[in-house]
C-alpha cells in the first residue's frame, strides 16, 4: 500500500477512520468518542499501525461548531460545542502533529457536501445545498464551486420559521432558540412532541405533514438565499420515505411559482433529492479534504 | 474624454445612466422608465450622444427577476417581472447591440453589493451580505469574494419568518406569499398596516419594534445560512434612524450567543451597518460591472 490518505469523520459518539484513496478502496474502522485525549490517541495509533509511513495526508470532517479557516490561530479546533470536554479541542493540530502529515479540516456537513459533489447526488454542480436532519439539523452549501464558510460556517439548523402554536403546542427543543428549525424538526423534537421514536411513527401519522411543513419552510428560506441548483437532503428523519415526497409538494406550495426556474417549477423530483452516499458521506468527505491537503 | 465606461441602474421608475471611470468622475442622468422600447432607445441615445466612440463597455444593474448567467440564451433579460410590458425584455442585448460595446449585467442589489464592496461599507470583505428594505426587500451576497448567483439569484425578500398574528393581525402584502419577510416588513407593508407612510411614523411608534423583530428574524436566517462577515442594510425604511439600533439588539437577542464569533457577540455595531454609498450604490455597481465587462 503506497501513498494512501487518511479520512476521519469525527462524530459525537464515534470517530470513523478510513485509509485508502477512493470510495472503492477505503477501509474504515470505528473508534468510540470518549475524552479528547483518549479518542485522538486511539485515532493516531490506528493510522500509525494501519498506514504507517505510507500515509500522505489526513482529512477530518468534524462535529462542531469548528474553526475551518486555515491560517486562523484556532484552525482545526472544535470551538463552542456543548459536548463535555471537547470545547476548545485542537483536533487537526493534534492529529497532524501525531502523524506528521498535512491535515484538511472542515465541518461534518461540509465534508458530506464535498463527497456528494464528488461521487454522489450533486456531481457536476457548482451550486447546491446539502442538508441533514437527524439528531440535529445542519447544512453545507457549495457556491461558485467552493464551500461557503464566511465568518465561521453555516448553522442552517437555527433558522427561524413560522410555528403554528395552536396546531402544534410543542414549544421546541433547542436550548438556544426554542422553536428554531432544529428545535421543531430534528429527530429529538419529533420524539419529544409525539412521545415516539421517529422511525416508529407510521406514514399516516400527523407528525409527517407537520414535519414536511417545517422542513419546507426551512428549504424555502435556503432556496431564497442560496439559489441552489439542487438540494440534497438526508439524515435519520428522512428514513421515513413519505417525508421526501411531502416535502417536495410543500416546498412547491410555499414558493408558489415565484422563482420561475424550470428546475424548480417542473423538475422538483430532481431538485430535492436524497443523498447517494448515505452513512459514508462524512468519511468520504474527509477523504476529499485529505486529497486537497495532500495537493497543497 | 477617453476610454470611459457606461453605468446603468435600471429601476422600475427610472433608469440612472452614468458616464465615467470612478465614483469621483461619474456624471449621471435620469431617464424615466416607460415602455422597454422607448426607455432603452433613450438610454442608447444618451450614451451615443454623451460618450460616443469613447465608450468602452456598459454595466447594467437591473430590477428583476433577471437572468444574470453569461452564456445562457436569456442572459441579460428581465424575466418574470410583474412590471407591465417588461417581462422577457432583452435589456443587455438591446443596449449592447445599440452601442456595440461589451455589457456586464446583474441584479440591482448585486450591483449595490459590488459597489459597497469596492468603495463603501464592505471594503476588503470576501464574504458579506447586502440587504435593502424599501418598496421591496432584496439582497445580494458575496461568498469567497464572488457574488452568489446559483440557479438564478437570491430572492431574500421571500423568506418565511414567524408572524405573531395575535399581536399583528396584518395578513402580509406579498401577492405570492402573503406574510413572507417582504410581505410583512417592506415599506408598502408598513404603510398598509399602520395607514401612514413609513417616514411619518415617529420613533416611539409601535411600528418600529415590530419592524425590527421581523427584519431581525430575516437577518438571523441569513446569518445562519451565509455566515457573513458583515451585513450592510439600507433602503428607504432604514431612513428611520432608530430602526438600525433596534435591529442590532433584536438580532443579538435572536442569535442568543449561539454563533460565538467576536464580530457578532462583541462588535454588533460594526457587524450590522448602514451602506456608505446611499442612492449611488446601484449606478456605481453598474460601473463595476462595466469595468469587468471591459476587462474580459
Coordinates of C-alpha atoms in Angstrom, one line a residue:
Chain A
X1 CA 0.0 0.0 0.0
X2 CA 1.6 3.2 -1.1
X3 CA 0.6 6.9 -0.9
X4 CA -2.6 6.4 1.0
X5 CA -4.8 9.1 2.5
X6 CA -6.4 9.1 5.9
X7 CA -10.1 10.1 6.4
X8 CA -11.7 10.9 9.7
X9 CA -15.3 11.6 10.3
X10 CA -15.3 13.0 13.9
X11 CA -18.7 12.5 15.4
X12 CA -20.1 13.0 18.8
X13 CA -20.5 9.3 19.5
X14 CA -17.8 7.8 17.3
X15 CA -14.9 8.6 15.0
X16 CA -14.9 6.8 11.7
X17 CA -11.4 6.4 10.4
X18 CA -10.6 5.4 6.8
X19 CA -7.5 4.6 4.9
X20 CA -7.4 4.5 1.1
X21 CA -7.6 6.7 -2.0
X22 CA -11.1 6.3 -3.4
X23 CA -14.6 5.2 -2.3
X24 CA -13.8 1.8 -3.8
X25 CA -10.7 1.1 -1.7
X26 CA -11.4 2.9 1.5
X27 CA -11.1 0.6 4.5
X28 CA -12.7 2.0 7.7
X29 CA -12.7 1.4 11.4
X30 CA -14.7 3.0 14.3
X31 CA -13.3 4.4 17.5
X32 CA -15.8 5.5 20.2
X33 CA -15.8 9.2 21.2
X34 CA -14.7 9.5 24.8
X35 CA -12.4 12.2 26.1
X36 CA -10.4 14.2 23.5
X37 CA -7.0 12.8 24.7
X38 CA -8.1 9.2 24.7
X39 CA -10.0 9.4 21.4
X40 CA -7.4 11.3 19.5
X41 CA -4.6 9.0 20.8
X42 CA -6.6 6.0 19.6
X43 CA -7.1 7.7 16.2
X44 CA -3.4 8.4 15.8
X45 CA -2.4 4.9 16.9
X46 CA -4.8 3.5 14.3
X47 CA -3.3 5.4 11.4
X48 CA 0.3 4.7 12.6
X49 CA -0.5 1.0 12.8
X50 CA -2.5 0.6 9.7
X51 CA -1.0 3.0 7.3
X52 CA 2.5 3.8 8.7
X53 CA 4.8 5.9 6.6
X54 CA 2.6 5.5 3.5
X55 CA 0.1 8.0 4.9
X56 CA 0.5 11.2 3.0
X57 CA -2.3 13.4 4.4
X58 CA -5.4 13.3 6.6
X59 CA -8.8 14.9 6.2
X60 CA -11.1 15.5 9.1
X61 CA -14.9 16.2 8.8
X62 CA -15.9 17.1 12.3
X63 CA -18.9 17.8 14.6
X64 CA -18.8 21.4 15.7
X65 CA -19.0 24.3 15.8
X66 CA -15.4 24.4 14.5
X67 CA -12.9 26.8 13.2
X68 CA -12.4 25.8 9.5
X69 CA -10.2 28.8 8.5
X70 CA -6.6 27.8 7.6
X71 CA -4.4 30.5 9.0
X72 CA -6.6 31.2 12.0
X73 CA -4.8 30.6 15.3
X74 CA -7.6 28.1 16.2
X75 CA -7.8 26.4 12.8
X76 CA -8.9 22.9 13.2
X77 CA -10.4 23.4 16.7
X78 CA -13.8 22.3 17.9
X79 CA -14.9 25.6 19.4
X80 CA -18.1 26.1 21.5
X81 CA -19.6 22.6 21.4
X82 CA -21.9 21.6 24.3
X83 CA -20.2 18.2 24.2
X84 CA -18.5 17.7 27.6
X85 CA -14.7 18.1 27.4
X86 CA -14.5 18.8 23.7
X87 CA -14.8 22.5 23.8
X88 CA -11.6 24.1 22.6
X89 CA -10.1 20.9 21.4
X90 CA -7.3 21.2 18.8
X91 CA -8.4 18.2 16.7
X92 CA -6.5 19.0 13.4
X93 CA -3.3 20.1 15.2
X94 CA -3.2 17.1 17.5
X95 CA -3.7 14.6 14.6
X96 CA -1.3 16.5 12.3
X97 CA 1.5 16.6 14.9
X98 CA 0.9 12.9 15.9
X99 CA 1.1 11.7 12.3
X100 CA 3.4 14.3 10.8
X101 CA 1.2 14.8 7.7
X102 CA -0.8 17.8 6.4
X103 CA -4.3 17.9 7.6
X104 CA -7.5 19.2 5.9
X105 CA -10.3 20.1 8.2
X106 CA -14.0 21.2 7.9
X107 CA -17.4 20.6 9.4
X108 CA -19.1 17.2 9.1
X109 CA -21.8 18.6 6.8
X110 CA -19.3 20.5 4.6
X111 CA -17.5 17.2 4.3
X112 CA -20.7 15.4 3.3
X113 CA -21.4 18.1 0.8
X114 CA -17.9 17.7 -0.7
X115 CA -18.4 13.9 -1.0
X116 CA -21.9 14.2 -2.6
X117 CA -20.4 16.7 -5.1
X118 CA -17.6 14.4 -6.0
X119 CA -19.2 11.0 -6.0
X120 CA -22.9 11.4 -5.1
X121 CA -26.1 13.2 -5.7
X122 CA -24.5 16.6 -6.6
X123 CA -22.0 15.5 -9.2
X124 CA -21.1 18.3 -11.6
X125 CA -23.0 21.0 -9.7
X126 CA -21.2 24.2 -8.8
X127 CA -24.0 25.5 -6.6
X128 CA -26.0 23.2 -4.3
X129 CA -27.2 22.7 -0.8
X130 CA -26.7 19.7 1.4
X131 CA -28.9 19.3 4.5
X132 CA -29.1 16.6 7.1
X133 CA -32.0 16.1 9.5
X134 CA -31.2 13.8 12.4
X135 CA -30.1 14.4 16.0
X136 CA -29.5 18.0 14.8
X137 CA -30.1 19.8 11.6
X138 CA -27.1 21.0 9.7
X139 CA -26.2 22.1 6.2
X140 CA -23.4 22.8 3.8
X141 CA -23.5 25.0 0.7
X142 CA -21.4 25.0 -2.4
X143 CA -21.3 28.4 -4.1
X144 CA -19.5 29.0 -7.4
X145 CA -17.8 25.6 -6.9
X146 CA -16.4 26.3 -3.5
X147 CA -17.8 25.6 0.0
X148 CA -19.3 28.5 1.8
X149 CA -17.6 29.3 5.0
X150 CA -17.8 33.1 5.6
X151 CA -17.2 34.2 9.1
X152 CA -17.4 30.7 10.5
X153 CA -19.6 28.2 8.7
X154 CA -23.4 28.0 8.2
X155 CA -25.7 27.0 11.1
X156 CA -28.7 26.2 9.0
X157 CA -30.5 24.3 11.8
X158 CA -31.1 27.6 13.5
X159 CA -33.3 29.3 11.0
X160 CA -36.5 30.9 12.5
X161 CA -39.6 29.7 10.7
X162 CA -43.4 30.1 11.3
X163 CA -44.6 28.0 14.2
X164 CA -48.3 27.4 14.4
X165 CA -48.7 27.2 18.2
X166 CA -52.4 26.4 18.0
X167 CA -51.9 23.3 15.9
X168 CA -48.5 22.4 17.5
X169 CA -48.2 23.4 21.1
X170 CA -44.8 21.8 21.4
X171 CA -42.5 24.7 22.4
X172 CA -39.4 23.5 20.5
X173 CA -36.4 21.8 21.9
X174 CA -33.4 24.0 21.0
X175 CA -31.6 25.1 24.2
X176 CA -30.5 28.3 22.5
X177 CA -33.6 29.2 20.4
X178 CA -36.6 27.1 21.5
X179 CA -38.6 26.8 18.3
X180 CA -36.0 27.3 15.6
X181 CA -35.9 24.8 12.7
X182 CA -33.8 22.3 14.6
X183 CA -35.9 22.9 17.8
X184 CA -39.1 22.0 15.8
X185 CA -38.0 19.4 13.3
X186 CA -34.9 17.5 14.4
X187 CA -35.2 13.8 15.4
X188 CA -35.3 14.6 19.2
X189 CA -38.0 17.2 18.6
X190 CA -40.2 14.6 16.8
X191 CA -39.6 12.2 19.7
X192 CA -40.4 14.7 22.4
X193 CA -43.5 16.0 20.6
X194 CA -45.0 12.7 19.8
X195 CA -43.5 10.5 22.5
X196 CA -42.4 8.0 19.9
X197 CA -39.1 7.5 18.1
X198 CA -39.3 8.9 14.5
X199 CA -38.8 5.5 13.0
X200 CA -41.8 4.2 14.8
X201 CA -44.2 6.9 13.5
X202 CA -46.3 5.3 10.7
X203 CA -46.6 7.1 7.4
X204 CA -50.2 8.2 8.0
X205 CA -49.3 9.8 11.4
X206 CA -50.0 13.6 11.6
X207 CA -46.3 14.0 12.6
X208 CA -45.2 13.8 8.9
X209 CA -47.3 16.6 7.3
X210 CA -46.2 18.9 10.2
X211 CA -42.6 17.8 9.7
X212 CA -42.8 18.5 6.0
X213 CA -44.2 21.9 6.6
X214 CA -41.4 22.9 9.0
X215 CA -38.7 21.5 6.8
X216 CA -40.2 23.1 3.6
X217 CA -40.2 26.5 5.4
X218 CA -36.5 26.0 6.1
X219 CA -35.9 24.9 2.5
X220 CA -37.9 27.8 1.2
X221 CA -35.6 30.2 3.1
X222 CA -32.4 28.4 1.9
X223 CA -33.6 28.5 -1.7
X224 CA -34.4 32.2 -1.4
X225 CA -31.0 32.9 0.0
X226 CA -28.6 30.4 -1.8
X227 CA -30.5 29.8 -5.0
X228 CA -29.1 26.3 -5.2
X229 CA -29.3 24.2 -8.4
X230 CA -30.2 21.2 -6.2
X231 CA -31.0 20.3 -2.6
X232 CA -29.6 17.0 -1.3
X233 CA -31.4 16.2 1.9
X234 CA -30.8 13.2 4.2
X235 CA -30.3 12.1 7.8
X236 CA -32.2 9.8 10.1
X237 CA -35.5 11.6 10.0
X238 CA -35.6 11.3 6.2
X239 CA -35.6 7.5 6.5
X240 CA -39.4 7.7 6.6
X241 CA -39.8 7.6 2.8
X242 CA -43.1 9.5 2.7
X243 CA -41.4 12.6 4.0
X244 CA -39.3 13.4 0.9
X245 CA -42.5 13.3 -1.3
X246 CA -44.4 15.5 1.1
X247 CA -41.5 17.9 1.4
X248 CA -41.3 18.5 -2.3
X249 CA -45.0 19.2 -2.5
X250 CA -44.9 21.6 0.4
X251 CA -41.9 23.4 -1.0
X252 CA -43.7 23.9 -4.3
X253 CA -46.7 25.2 -2.4
X254 CA -44.6 27.7 -0.4
X255 CA -42.5 29.0 -3.3
X256 CA -45.8 29.4 -5.2
X257 CA -44.2 29.7 -8.6
X258 CA -42.3 32.8 -7.6
X259 CA -38.9 31.5 -8.7
X260 CA -39.5 30.8 -12.4
X261 CA -36.8 28.2 -13.0
X262 CA -37.7 25.0 -14.9
X263 CA -35.6 23.1 -12.3
X264 CA -38.0 24.2 -9.5
X265 CA -41.3 24.5 -11.3
X266 CA -41.2 21.4 -13.4
X267 CA -38.5 19.2 -12.0
X268 CA -39.0 19.2 -8.3
X269 CA -38.1 15.5 -8.1
X270 CA -34.6 16.2 -9.3
X271 CA -34.4 19.5 -7.4
X272 CA -34.9 18.0 -4.0
X273 CA -33.2 14.6 -3.8
X274 CA -31.9 12.0 -1.3
X275 CA -28.1 11.7 -0.8
X276 CA -26.4 8.9 -2.7
X277 CA -23.6 8.1 -0.2
X278 CA -25.7 7.5 2.9
X279 CA -23.7 6.9 6.0
X280 CA -20.4 7.1 4.1
X281 CA -20.8 10.8 3.1
X282 CA -18.9 12.1 6.1
X283 CA -15.8 9.8 5.9
X284 CA -15.7 10.2 2.1
X285 CA -15.9 14.0 2.6
X286 CA -12.9 13.6 4.9
X287 CA -11.1 11.8 2.0
X288 CA -11.7 14.8 -0.3
X289 CA -10.3 17.1 2.4
X290 CA -7.2 14.8 2.7
X291 CA -6.8 14.9 -1.0
X292 CA -6.8 18.7 -1.0
X293 CA -4.4 18.8 1.9
X294 CA -2.1 16.4 0.0
X295 CA -2.2 18.5 -3.1
X296 CA -1.4 21.8 -1.4
Chain B
X1 CA -12.8 62.2 -22.6
X2 CA -11.2 58.9 -23.5
X3 CA -12.0 55.3 -22.6
X4 CA -15.0 55.9 -20.5
X5 CA -17.4 53.3 -19.1
X6 CA -21.2 53.4 -19.1
X7 CA -23.2 52.5 -16.0
X8 CA -27.0 51.9 -15.9
X9 CA -29.1 51.4 -12.9
X10 CA -32.3 50.0 -14.4
X11 CA -35.1 50.7 -12.0
X12 CA -38.9 50.3 -12.1
X13 CA -39.5 54.1 -12.2
X14 CA -36.3 55.4 -13.7
X15 CA -33.0 54.4 -15.3
X16 CA -30.0 56.2 -13.9
X17 CA -27.3 56.4 -16.6
X18 CA -23.7 57.3 -15.8
X19 CA -20.5 58.0 -17.8
X20 CA -17.1 58.0 -16.2
X21 CA -14.5 55.7 -14.7
X22 CA -14.7 56.2 -10.9
X23 CA -17.1 57.4 -8.3
X24 CA -15.3 60.7 -8.5
X25 CA -15.8 61.4 -12.2
X26 CA -19.1 59.7 -12.9
X27 CA -21.7 62.0 -14.4
X28 CA -25.2 60.8 -14.3
X29 CA -28.6 61.5 -15.9
X30 CA -32.1 60.0 -15.3
X31 CA -34.4 58.6 -17.9
X32 CA -38.0 57.7 -16.8
X33 CA -39.0 54.0 -17.2
X34 CA -41.8 53.8 -19.7
X35 CA -42.1 51.0 -22.3
X36 CA -39.0 48.9 -22.9
X37 CA -38.5 50.2 -26.5
X38 CA -38.9 53.8 -25.6
X39 CA -36.7 53.6 -22.5
X40 CA -33.9 51.6 -24.0
X41 CA -33.9 53.8 -27.1
X42 CA -33.5 56.9 -24.9
X43 CA -30.7 55.1 -22.9
X44 CA -28.8 54.2 -26.1
X45 CA -29.3 57.7 -27.5
X46 CA -27.9 59.2 -24.2
X47 CA -24.7 57.2 -24.3
X48 CA -24.2 57.8 -28.1
X49 CA -24.6 61.5 -27.6
X50 CA -22.6 61.9 -24.4
X51 CA -19.9 59.3 -24.7
X52 CA -19.8 58.5 -28.4
X53 CA -16.9 56.3 -29.5
X54 CA -15.0 56.7 -26.3
X55 CA -17.5 54.3 -24.6
X56 CA -15.7 51.0 -24.0
X57 CA -18.2 49.0 -22.1
X58 CA -21.5 49.3 -20.2
X59 CA -22.7 47.7 -17.0
X60 CA -26.3 47.3 -16.1
X61 CA -27.7 46.7 -12.6
X62 CA -31.3 45.9 -13.1
X63 CA -34.6 45.4 -11.4
X64 CA -35.8 41.8 -11.8
X65 CA -36.0 39.0 -11.6
X66 CA -33.3 38.7 -14.3
X67 CA -31.1 36.1 -15.9
X68 CA -27.6 37.0 -14.8
X69 CA -25.8 34.0 -16.3
X70 CA -23.4 34.8 -19.2
X71 CA -23.8 32.1 -21.8
X72 CA -27.5 31.5 -21.1
X73 CA -29.8 32.1 -24.1
X74 CA -31.7 34.7 -22.0
X75 CA -28.6 36.3 -20.4
X76 CA -29.4 39.9 -19.6
X77 CA -33.1 39.5 -19.8
X78 CA -35.6 40.8 -17.3
X79 CA -37.6 37.5 -16.8
X80 CA -40.8 37.2 -14.9
X81 CA -41.3 40.7 -13.5
X82 CA -44.9 41.9 -12.7
X83 CA -43.9 45.3 -14.2
X84 CA -46.2 45.7 -17.3
X85 CA -44.5 45.2 -20.6
X86 CA -41.1 44.4 -19.2
X87 CA -41.4 40.7 -18.8
X88 CA -39.0 38.9 -21.2
X89 CA -37.1 42.1 -22.2
X90 CA -33.6 41.6 -23.5
X91 CA -32.1 44.6 -21.7
X92 CA -28.4 43.7 -22.0
X93 CA -28.7 42.6 -25.6
X94 CA -30.6 45.6 -26.8
X95 CA -28.1 48.0 -25.1
X96 CA -25.0 46.1 -26.3
X97 CA -26.2 45.9 -29.9
X98 CA -27.2 49.6 -29.8
X99 CA -23.9 50.8 -28.5
X100 CA -21.6 48.0 -29.9
X101 CA -19.8 47.5 -26.7
X102 CA -19.5 44.6 -24.2
X103 CA -22.1 44.6 -21.5
X104 CA -22.0 43.4 -17.9
X105 CA -25.3 42.6 -16.3
X106 CA -26.6 41.7 -12.9
X107 CA -29.4 42.4 -10.4
X108 CA -29.7 45.9 -8.8
X109 CA -28.9 44.5 -5.4
X110 CA -26.0 42.5 -6.6
X111 CA -24.7 45.7 -8.2
X112 CA -25.2 47.6 -5.0
X113 CA -23.3 44.9 -3.2
X114 CA -20.4 45.1 -5.7
X115 CA -20.2 48.9 -5.2
X116 CA -20.3 48.7 -1.4
X117 CA -17.5 46.1 -1.6
X118 CA -15.4 48.3 -3.8
X119 CA -16.0 51.8 -2.4
X120 CA -18.4 51.5 0.5
X121 CA -19.2 49.7 3.8
X122 CA -17.9 46.3 2.8
X123 CA -14.4 47.2 1.5
X124 CA -12.0 44.3 1.8
X125 CA -14.6 41.7 2.8
X126 CA -14.8 38.5 0.8
X127 CA -18.0 37.4 2.5
X128 CA -20.8 39.8 3.3
X129 CA -24.5 40.4 2.8
X130 CA -26.2 43.5 1.4
X131 CA -29.9 44.0 2.1
X132 CA -32.2 46.8 1.0
X133 CA -35.6 47.4 2.6
X134 CA -37.8 49.7 0.6
X135 CA -40.6 49.2 -1.9
X136 CA -39.4 45.6 -1.8
X137 CA -36.8 43.7 0.1
X138 CA -33.8 42.3 -1.8
X139 CA -30.4 41.1 -1.0
X140 CA -27.0 40.3 -2.6
X141 CA -24.3 38.0 -1.1
X142 CA -20.6 37.9 -1.6
X143 CA -19.2 34.5 -0.9
X144 CA -15.5 33.7 -1.2
X145 CA -15.0 37.1 -3.0
X146 CA -17.6 36.4 -5.7
X147 CA -21.3 37.3 -6.0
X148 CA -23.6 34.4 -5.2
X149 CA -25.9 33.6 -8.2
X150 CA -26.6 29.9 -8.1
X151 CA -29.6 28.8 -10.2
X152 CA -30.8 32.4 -10.7
X153 CA -30.1 34.8 -7.9
X154 CA -31.2 35.2 -4.3
X155 CA -34.7 36.4 -3.5
X156 CA -34.1 37.2 0.1
X157 CA -37.3 39.2 0.5
X158 CA -39.3 36.0 0.3
X159 CA -38.0 34.3 3.5
X160 CA -40.7 32.8 5.7
X161 CA -40.4 34.1 9.3
X162 CA -42.5 33.8 12.5
X163 CA -45.6 36.0 12.3
X164 CA -47.4 36.8 15.6
X165 CA -50.9 37.0 14.3
X166 CA -52.3 38.0 17.7
X167 CA -50.1 41.0 18.0
X168 CA -50.0 41.8 14.3
X169 CA -53.2 40.9 12.5
X170 CA -52.0 42.4 9.2
X171 CA -52.0 39.4 6.8
X172 CA -49.0 40.5 4.8
X173 CA -48.9 42.1 1.4
X174 CA -46.9 39.8 -0.8
X175 CA -49.0 38.8 -3.8
X176 CA -47.2 35.5 -4.0
X177 CA -46.6 34.6 -0.3
X178 CA -48.7 36.8 1.9
X179 CA -46.7 37.1 5.1
X180 CA -43.2 36.5 3.9
X181 CA -40.5 38.9 5.0
X182 CA -41.2 41.4 2.2
X183 CA -45.0 40.9 2.8
X184 CA -44.5 41.9 6.5
X185 CA -41.7 44.4 6.5
X186 CA -41.4 46.3 3.2
X187 CA -42.3 49.9 3.0
X188 CA -45.7 49.2 1.4
X189 CA -46.4 46.7 4.2
X190 CA -45.7 49.3 6.9
X191 CA -47.9 51.8 5.1
X192 CA -50.8 49.4 4.7
X193 CA -50.6 48.1 8.3
X194 CA -50.3 51.5 10.0
X195 CA -52.1 53.6 7.4
X196 CA -49.2 56.0 7.5
X197 CA -46.1 56.5 5.3
X198 CA -43.0 54.9 6.9
X199 CA -41.3 58.3 7.1
X200 CA -44.2 59.7 9.1
X201 CA -44.1 57.1 11.7
X202 CA -42.4 58.6 14.8
X203 CA -39.6 56.8 16.5
X204 CA -41.7 55.9 19.5
X205 CA -44.4 54.3 17.3
X206 CA -45.0 50.5 17.9
X207 CA -44.4 50.0 14.2
X208 CA -40.6 50.1 14.8
X209 CA -40.1 47.4 17.4
X210 CA -42.3 45.1 15.3
X211 CA -40.4 46.0 12.1
X212 CA -37.1 45.3 14.0
X213 CA -38.4 41.9 15.0
X214 CA -39.3 40.9 11.5
X215 CA -36.1 42.2 9.9
X216 CA -34.0 40.6 12.7
X217 CA -35.7 37.2 12.1
X218 CA -34.8 37.6 8.4
X219 CA -31.2 38.6 9.3
X220 CA -31.0 35.7 11.8
X221 CA -31.8 33.3 8.9
X222 CA -29.4 35.0 6.5
X223 CA -26.6 34.9 9.2
X224 CA -27.3 31.2 9.8
X225 CA -27.1 30.4 6.1
X226 CA -24.5 32.7 4.7
X227 CA -22.3 33.3 7.7
X228 CA -21.4 36.8 6.5
X229 CA -18.6 38.9 8.0
X230 CA -20.8 42.0 7.8
X231 CA -24.3 42.9 7.0
X232 CA -24.8 46.1 5.1
X233 CA -28.5 47.1 5.3
X234 CA -30.2 50.2 3.8
X235 CA -33.2 51.3 1.8
X236 CA -36.0 53.7 2.4
X237 CA -37.4 52.0 5.5
X238 CA -34.0 52.3 7.3
X239 CA -34.2 56.1 7.0
X240 CA -35.8 56.0 10.4
X241 CA -32.5 56.0 12.4
X242 CA -33.9 54.2 15.5
X243 CA -34.5 51.1 13.4
X244 CA -30.9 50.1 12.9
X245 CA -30.2 50.3 16.6
X246 CA -33.3 48.2 17.4
X247 CA -32.4 45.7 14.7
X248 CA -28.9 45.1 16.2
X249 CA -30.4 44.5 19.6
X250 CA -33.0 42.2 18.3
X251 CA -30.6 40.2 16.2
X252 CA -28.4 39.7 19.2
X253 CA -31.4 38.5 21.2
X254 CA -32.4 36.0 18.5
X255 CA -28.9 34.6 17.9
X256 CA -28.6 34.3 21.7
X257 CA -24.9 33.8 21.7
X258 CA -25.1 30.7 19.6
X259 CA -22.6 31.8 17.0
X260 CA -19.5 32.5 19.1
X261 CA -17.8 35.0 16.8
X262 CA -16.3 38.1 18.3
X263 CA -17.6 40.0 15.3
X264 CA -21.2 39.1 16.3
X265 CA -21.1 38.8 20.1
X266 CA -18.9 41.9 20.8
X267 CA -19.0 44.0 17.7
X268 CA -22.6 44.1 16.6
X269 CA -22.2 47.8 15.7
X270 CA -19.7 47.0 13.0
X271 CA -21.4 43.7 12.1
X272 CA -24.7 45.3 11.0
X273 CA -24.1 48.7 9.4
X274 CA -25.6 51.2 7.1
X275 CA -24.5 51.4 3.4
X276 CA -22.0 54.2 2.6
X277 CA -23.0 54.9 -1.0
X278 CA -26.6 55.6 -0.4
X279 CA -28.6 56.2 -3.6
X280 CA -25.5 55.9 -5.7
X281 CA -24.8 52.2 -4.9
X282 CA -26.8 50.9 -7.9
X283 CA -25.2 53.0 -10.6
X284 CA -21.7 52.6 -9.0
X285 CA -22.4 48.8 -9.0
X286 CA -23.2 49.1 -12.7
X287 CA -19.8 50.8 -13.1
X288 CA -18.1 47.8 -11.5
X289 CA -20.0 45.6 -13.9
X290 CA -18.9 47.7 -16.8
X291 CA -15.3 47.5 -15.7
X292 CA -15.4 43.7 -15.6
X293 CA -17.0 43.6 -19.0
X294 CA -14.3 45.8 -20.4
X295 CA -11.6 43.6 -18.8
X296 CA -12.9 40.4 -20.3

